[in-house]
Coordinates of C-alpha atoms in Angstrom, one line a residue:
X1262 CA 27.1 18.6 -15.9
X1263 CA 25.1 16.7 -18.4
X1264 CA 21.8 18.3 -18.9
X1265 CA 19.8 14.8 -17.3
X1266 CA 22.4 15.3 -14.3
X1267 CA 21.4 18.6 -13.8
X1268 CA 17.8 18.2 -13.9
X1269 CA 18.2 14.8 -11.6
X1270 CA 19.8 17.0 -8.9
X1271 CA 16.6 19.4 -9.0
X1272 CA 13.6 16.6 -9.3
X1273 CA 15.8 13.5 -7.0
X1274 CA 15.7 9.9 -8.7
X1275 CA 13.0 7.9 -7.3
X1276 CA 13.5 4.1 -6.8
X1277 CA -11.0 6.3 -32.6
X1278 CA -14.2 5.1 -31.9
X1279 CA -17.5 6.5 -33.5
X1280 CA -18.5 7.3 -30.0
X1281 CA -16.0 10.4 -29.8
X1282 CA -17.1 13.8 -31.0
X1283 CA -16.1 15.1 -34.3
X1284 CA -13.4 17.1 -34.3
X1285 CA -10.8 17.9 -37.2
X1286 CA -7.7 15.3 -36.8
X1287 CA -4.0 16.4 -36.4
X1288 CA -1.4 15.4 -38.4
X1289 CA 0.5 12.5 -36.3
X1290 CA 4.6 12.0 -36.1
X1291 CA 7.0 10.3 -34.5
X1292 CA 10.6 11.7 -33.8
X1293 CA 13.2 8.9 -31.9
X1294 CA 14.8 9.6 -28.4
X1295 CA 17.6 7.9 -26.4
X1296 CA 17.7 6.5 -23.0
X1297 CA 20.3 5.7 -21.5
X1298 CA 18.9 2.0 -22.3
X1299 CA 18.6 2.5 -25.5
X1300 CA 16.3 4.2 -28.6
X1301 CA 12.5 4.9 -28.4
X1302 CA 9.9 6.6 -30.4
X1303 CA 7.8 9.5 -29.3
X1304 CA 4.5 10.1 -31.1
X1305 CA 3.3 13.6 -31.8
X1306 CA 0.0 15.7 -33.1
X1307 CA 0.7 18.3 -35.2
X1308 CA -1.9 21.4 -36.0
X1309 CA -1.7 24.1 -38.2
X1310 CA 0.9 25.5 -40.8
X1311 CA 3.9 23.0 -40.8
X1312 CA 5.5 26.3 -42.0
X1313 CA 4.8 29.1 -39.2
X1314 CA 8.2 29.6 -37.5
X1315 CA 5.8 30.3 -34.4
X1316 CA 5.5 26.7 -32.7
X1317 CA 3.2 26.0 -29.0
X1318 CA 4.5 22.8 -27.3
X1319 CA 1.9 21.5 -25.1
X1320 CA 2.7 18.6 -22.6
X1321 CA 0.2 16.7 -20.9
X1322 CA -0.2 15.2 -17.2
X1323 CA 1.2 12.0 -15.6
X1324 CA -1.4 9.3 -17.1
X1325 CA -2.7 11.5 -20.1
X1326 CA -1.7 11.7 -23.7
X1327 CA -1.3 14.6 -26.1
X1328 CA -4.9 14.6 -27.8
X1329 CA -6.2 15.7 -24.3
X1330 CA -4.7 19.3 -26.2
X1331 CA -7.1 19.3 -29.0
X1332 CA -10.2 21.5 -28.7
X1333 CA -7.1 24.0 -27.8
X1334 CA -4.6 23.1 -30.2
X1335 CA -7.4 24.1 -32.8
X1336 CA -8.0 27.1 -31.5
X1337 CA -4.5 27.9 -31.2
X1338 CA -3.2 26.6 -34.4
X1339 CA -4.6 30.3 -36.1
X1340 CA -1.6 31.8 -34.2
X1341 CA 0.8 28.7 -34.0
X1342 CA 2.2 25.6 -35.3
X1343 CA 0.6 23.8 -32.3
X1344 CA 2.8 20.3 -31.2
X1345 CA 1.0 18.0 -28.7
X1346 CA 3.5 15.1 -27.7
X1347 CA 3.0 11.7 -25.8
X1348 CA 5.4 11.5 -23.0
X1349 CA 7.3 8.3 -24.0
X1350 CA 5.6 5.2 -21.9
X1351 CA 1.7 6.9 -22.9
X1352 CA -0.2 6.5 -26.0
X1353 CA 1.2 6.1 -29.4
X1354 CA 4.9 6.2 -28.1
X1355 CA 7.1 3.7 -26.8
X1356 CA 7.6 2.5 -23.6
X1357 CA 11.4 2.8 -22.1
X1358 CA 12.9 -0.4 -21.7
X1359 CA 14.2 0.4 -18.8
X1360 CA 11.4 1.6 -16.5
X1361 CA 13.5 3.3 -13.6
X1362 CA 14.6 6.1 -16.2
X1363 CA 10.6 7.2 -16.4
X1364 CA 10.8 11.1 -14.8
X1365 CA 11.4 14.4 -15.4
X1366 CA 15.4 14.0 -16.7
X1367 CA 14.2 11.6 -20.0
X1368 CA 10.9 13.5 -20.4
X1369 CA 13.4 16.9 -20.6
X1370 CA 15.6 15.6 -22.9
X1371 CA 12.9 13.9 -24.8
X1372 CA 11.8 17.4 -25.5
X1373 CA 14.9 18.9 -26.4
X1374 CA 15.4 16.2 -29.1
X1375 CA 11.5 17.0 -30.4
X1376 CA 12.4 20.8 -31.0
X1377 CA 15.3 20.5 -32.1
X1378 CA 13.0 17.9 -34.8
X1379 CA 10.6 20.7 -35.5
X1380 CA 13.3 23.4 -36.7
X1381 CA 12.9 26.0 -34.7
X1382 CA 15.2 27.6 -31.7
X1383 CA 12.6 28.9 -29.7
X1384 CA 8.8 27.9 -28.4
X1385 CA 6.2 29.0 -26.3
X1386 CA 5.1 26.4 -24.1
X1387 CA 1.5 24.8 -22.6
X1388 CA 2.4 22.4 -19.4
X1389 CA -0.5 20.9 -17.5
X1390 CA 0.7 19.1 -14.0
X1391 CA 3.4 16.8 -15.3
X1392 CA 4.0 18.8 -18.7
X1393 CA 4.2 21.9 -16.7
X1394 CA 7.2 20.2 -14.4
X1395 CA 8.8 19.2 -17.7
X1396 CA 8.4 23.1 -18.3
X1397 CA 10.2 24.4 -15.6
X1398 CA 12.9 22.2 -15.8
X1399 CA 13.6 23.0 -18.8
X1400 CA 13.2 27.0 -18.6
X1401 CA 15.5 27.4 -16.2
X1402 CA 18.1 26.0 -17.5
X1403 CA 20.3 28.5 -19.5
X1404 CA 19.8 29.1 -23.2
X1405 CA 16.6 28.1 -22.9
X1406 CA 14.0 27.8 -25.8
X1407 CA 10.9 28.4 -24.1
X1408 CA 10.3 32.1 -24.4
X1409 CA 6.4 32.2 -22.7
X1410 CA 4.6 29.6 -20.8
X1411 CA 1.5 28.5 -19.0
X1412 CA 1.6 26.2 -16.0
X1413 CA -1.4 24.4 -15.6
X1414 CA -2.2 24.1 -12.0
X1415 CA 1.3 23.0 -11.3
X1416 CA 3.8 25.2 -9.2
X1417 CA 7.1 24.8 -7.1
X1418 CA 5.5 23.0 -4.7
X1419 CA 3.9 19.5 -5.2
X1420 CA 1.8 18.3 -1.8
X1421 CA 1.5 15.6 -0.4
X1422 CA -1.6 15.0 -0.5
X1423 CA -2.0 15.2 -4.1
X1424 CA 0.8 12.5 -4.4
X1425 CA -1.2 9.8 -2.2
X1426 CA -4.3 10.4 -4.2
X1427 CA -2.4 10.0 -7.6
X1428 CA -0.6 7.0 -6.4
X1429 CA -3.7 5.5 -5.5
X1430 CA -4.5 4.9 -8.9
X1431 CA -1.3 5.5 -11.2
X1432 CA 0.5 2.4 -12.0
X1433 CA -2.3 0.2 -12.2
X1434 CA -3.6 -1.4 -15.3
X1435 CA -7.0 -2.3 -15.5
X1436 CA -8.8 -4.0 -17.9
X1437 CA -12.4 -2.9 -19.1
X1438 CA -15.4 -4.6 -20.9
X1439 CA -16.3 -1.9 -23.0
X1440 CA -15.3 1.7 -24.1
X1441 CA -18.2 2.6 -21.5
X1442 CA -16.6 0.9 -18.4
X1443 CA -13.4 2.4 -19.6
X1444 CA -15.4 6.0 -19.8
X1445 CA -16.8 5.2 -16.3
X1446 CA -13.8 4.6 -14.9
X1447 CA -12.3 7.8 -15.9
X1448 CA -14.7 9.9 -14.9
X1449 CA -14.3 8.3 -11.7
X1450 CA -10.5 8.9 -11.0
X1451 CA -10.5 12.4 -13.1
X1452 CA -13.8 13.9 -11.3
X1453 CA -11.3 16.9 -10.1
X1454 CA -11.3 18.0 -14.1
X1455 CA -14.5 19.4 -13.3
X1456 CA -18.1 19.5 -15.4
X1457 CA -17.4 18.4 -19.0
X1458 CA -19.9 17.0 -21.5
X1459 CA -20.4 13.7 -22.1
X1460 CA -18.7 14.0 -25.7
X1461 CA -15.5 15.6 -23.4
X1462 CA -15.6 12.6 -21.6
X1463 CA -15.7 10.3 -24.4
X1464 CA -12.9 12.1 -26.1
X1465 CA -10.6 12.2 -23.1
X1466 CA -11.3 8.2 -22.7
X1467 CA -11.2 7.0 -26.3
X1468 CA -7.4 8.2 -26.5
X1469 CA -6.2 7.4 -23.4
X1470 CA -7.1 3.7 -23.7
X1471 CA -6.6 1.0 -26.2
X1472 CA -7.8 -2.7 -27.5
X1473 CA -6.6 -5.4 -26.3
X1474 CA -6.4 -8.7 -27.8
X1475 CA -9.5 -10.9 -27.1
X1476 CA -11.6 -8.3 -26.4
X1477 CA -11.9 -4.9 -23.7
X1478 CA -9.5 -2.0 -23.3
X1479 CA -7.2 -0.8 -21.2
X1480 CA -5.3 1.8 -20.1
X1481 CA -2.9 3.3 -22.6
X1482 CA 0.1 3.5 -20.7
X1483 CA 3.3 1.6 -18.6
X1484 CA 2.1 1.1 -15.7
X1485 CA 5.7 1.4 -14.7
X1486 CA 5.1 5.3 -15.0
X1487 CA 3.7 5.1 -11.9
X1488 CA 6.7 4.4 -9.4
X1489 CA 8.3 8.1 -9.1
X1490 CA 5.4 9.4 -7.8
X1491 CA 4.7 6.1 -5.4
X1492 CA 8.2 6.4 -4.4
X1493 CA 7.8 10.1 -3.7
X1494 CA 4.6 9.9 -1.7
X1495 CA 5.8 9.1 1.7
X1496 CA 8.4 12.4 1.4
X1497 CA 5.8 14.8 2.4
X1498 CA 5.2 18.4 0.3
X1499 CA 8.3 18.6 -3.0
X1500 CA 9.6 22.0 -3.5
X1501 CA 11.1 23.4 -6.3
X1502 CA 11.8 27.1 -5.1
X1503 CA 15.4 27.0 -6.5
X1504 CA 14.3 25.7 -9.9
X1505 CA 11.1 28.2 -10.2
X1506 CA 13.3 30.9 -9.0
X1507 CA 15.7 30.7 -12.0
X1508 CA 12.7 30.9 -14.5
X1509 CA 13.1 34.4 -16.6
X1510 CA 10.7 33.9 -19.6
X1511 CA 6.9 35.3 -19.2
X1512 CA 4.7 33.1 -17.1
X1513 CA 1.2 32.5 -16.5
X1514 CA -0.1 30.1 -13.8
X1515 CA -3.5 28.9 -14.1
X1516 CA -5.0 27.0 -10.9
X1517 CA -8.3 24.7 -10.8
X1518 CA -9.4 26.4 -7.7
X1519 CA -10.3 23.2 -6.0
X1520 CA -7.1 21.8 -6.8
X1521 CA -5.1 19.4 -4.3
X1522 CA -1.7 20.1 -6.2
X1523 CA -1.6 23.4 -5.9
X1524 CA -2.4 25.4 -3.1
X1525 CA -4.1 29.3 -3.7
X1526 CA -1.1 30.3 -1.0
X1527 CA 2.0 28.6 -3.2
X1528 CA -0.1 30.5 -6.2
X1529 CA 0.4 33.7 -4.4
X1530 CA 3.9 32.9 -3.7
X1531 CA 5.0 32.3 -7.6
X1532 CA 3.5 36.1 -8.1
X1533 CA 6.6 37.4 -6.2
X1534 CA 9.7 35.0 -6.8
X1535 CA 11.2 34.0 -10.2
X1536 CA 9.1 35.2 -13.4
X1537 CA 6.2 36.6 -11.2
X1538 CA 3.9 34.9 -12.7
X1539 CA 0.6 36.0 -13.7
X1540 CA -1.9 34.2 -12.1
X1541 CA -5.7 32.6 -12.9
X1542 CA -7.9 30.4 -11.3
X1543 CA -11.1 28.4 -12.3
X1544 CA -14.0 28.0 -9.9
X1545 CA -15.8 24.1 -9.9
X1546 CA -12.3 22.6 -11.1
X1547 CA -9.8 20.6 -9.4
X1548 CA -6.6 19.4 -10.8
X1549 CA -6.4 19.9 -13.5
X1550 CA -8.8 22.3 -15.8
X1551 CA -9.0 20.6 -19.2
X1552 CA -9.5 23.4 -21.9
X1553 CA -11.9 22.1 -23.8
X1554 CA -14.0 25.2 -23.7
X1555 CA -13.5 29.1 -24.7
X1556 CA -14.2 30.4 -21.2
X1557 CA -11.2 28.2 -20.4
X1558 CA -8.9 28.8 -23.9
X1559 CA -9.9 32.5 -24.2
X1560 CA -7.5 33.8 -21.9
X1561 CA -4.2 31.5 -22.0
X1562 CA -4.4 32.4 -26.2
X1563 CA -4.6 36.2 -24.7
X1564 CA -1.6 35.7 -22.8
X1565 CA 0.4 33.7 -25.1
X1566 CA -0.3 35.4 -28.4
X1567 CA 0.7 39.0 -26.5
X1568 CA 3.0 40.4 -28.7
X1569 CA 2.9 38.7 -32.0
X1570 CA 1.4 39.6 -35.3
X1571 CA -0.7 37.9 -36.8

């Protein structure tokens, strides 16, 4: 069975503006993907040592884009070779030409094609909502080369609820007057991230939107990205039991404790099936905590730097 078989019969197929704070700037890359339509380019950030055999993959959420990752990726690029992708169809990477293939199959082998880019034959890996799906899939399958990740307020089971709210805004594209409609807007669909200052706001909206032609931005993303999760909303809570339970590599689970996604009892559930994970959740957050502070980053660079020397 083909690996995008094999992940399709887990997940289902489903018909720099001045205003942004100062912060140092990644190196940025592209590495080309197939689809089963054809060839496509996905953009990454790089941080740190392009030489440290030691290399943290972090994967955004559905509508986001890899520079959400930076206050963190700094941080962690003393320990790492820190990689921060945009799923193909966000940001600086293509969009598929064929929109039905947009889910966790392409994003999987997507990322299989970007290691294998970078070199190395194992990774520790940073998954928030979407990125941390994308994780799973890929370590359970065998010969994996995750060896330690987080899952950021994403489990084995996705609720319903949190699918109606997403689709009530994913897929759309809407058009804005000015970075500061854009900003507004944002702030408005991603309250649930929680309190962040206004230069965390600014930062989060300058790189997921872009300039159009004529004037205004817009979203910075195929709208088309949308239709897995529109299509899955009406099939009440999705489990992934069987594909959390074959997951052998250290795990951490980290829960916005306000969070829709995932529920404090499915939490308590991952501490006794598959890896057992280890468990953490943030007060005042939603889905999903951003880590764009140390109170946040402090203890995910605990867990994933257990065990290696500096």
């Amino acid at each position: 069975m083909s690996i995008i078989d094999r992940i399709s019969s887990w997940f289902g197929r489903a018909p720099a503006d001045a205003a942004a704070p100062a912060v140092a700037q990644p190196r940025l890359h592209r590495v080309q993907c197939a689809s089963p339509a054809g060839l496509h380019r996905m953009a990454y950030a790089e941080w740190g040592d392009p030489a440290n055999p030691r290399v943290l993959v972090c994967v955004h959420g559905l509508t986001r884009v890899g520079r959400d990752f930076d206050f963190l990726a700094q941080r962690l690029s003393r320990h790492y070779r820190v990689v921060c992708p945009d799923v193909v169809g966000r940001g600086r990477s293509d969009w598929l030409l064929d929109p039905s293939a947009y889910g966790v199959p392409q994003y999987v082998g997507d990322m299989v094609t970007l290691i294998a880019r970078l070199g190395v034959d194992r990774v520790h890996w940073f998954g928030t909502s979407m990125g941390g799906l994308i994780g799973m899939a890929l370590a359970a399958m065998p010969d994996t080369p995750i060896d330690r990740m987080v899952l950021n307020d994403v489990g084995p089971v996705i609720t319903s609820t949190s699918l109606r709210r997403i689709a009530e805004y994913v897929g759309k594209a809407p058009k804005f007057a000015s970075l500061d409609e854009a900003e507004r807007y944002i702030r408005t669909v991603s309250a649930p991230f929680g309190p962040l200052t206004d230069a965390q706001w600014r930062h989060l909206t300058v790189h997921v939107t872009r300039a159009v032609d004529g004037g205004g931005f817009e979203m910075g993303y195929d709208p088309d990205i949308g239709k897995p999760v529109q299509a899955m909303m009406f099939l009440g809570d999705i489990e992934l039991w069987n594909l959390y339970d074959a997951i052998r590599c250290p795990t951490l689970c980290v829960r916005g404790a306000e969070s829709d996604l995932l529920t404090h009892d499915t939490l308590m559930q991952m501490t006794l099936r598959g890896p057992k994970a280890r468990t953490l959740e943030f007060a005042g957050v939603g889905h999903a905590p951003m880590f764009m502070d140390m109170a946040q980053v402090a203890p995910i660079e605990q867990f994933l730097t257990e065990g290696i020397t500096a």
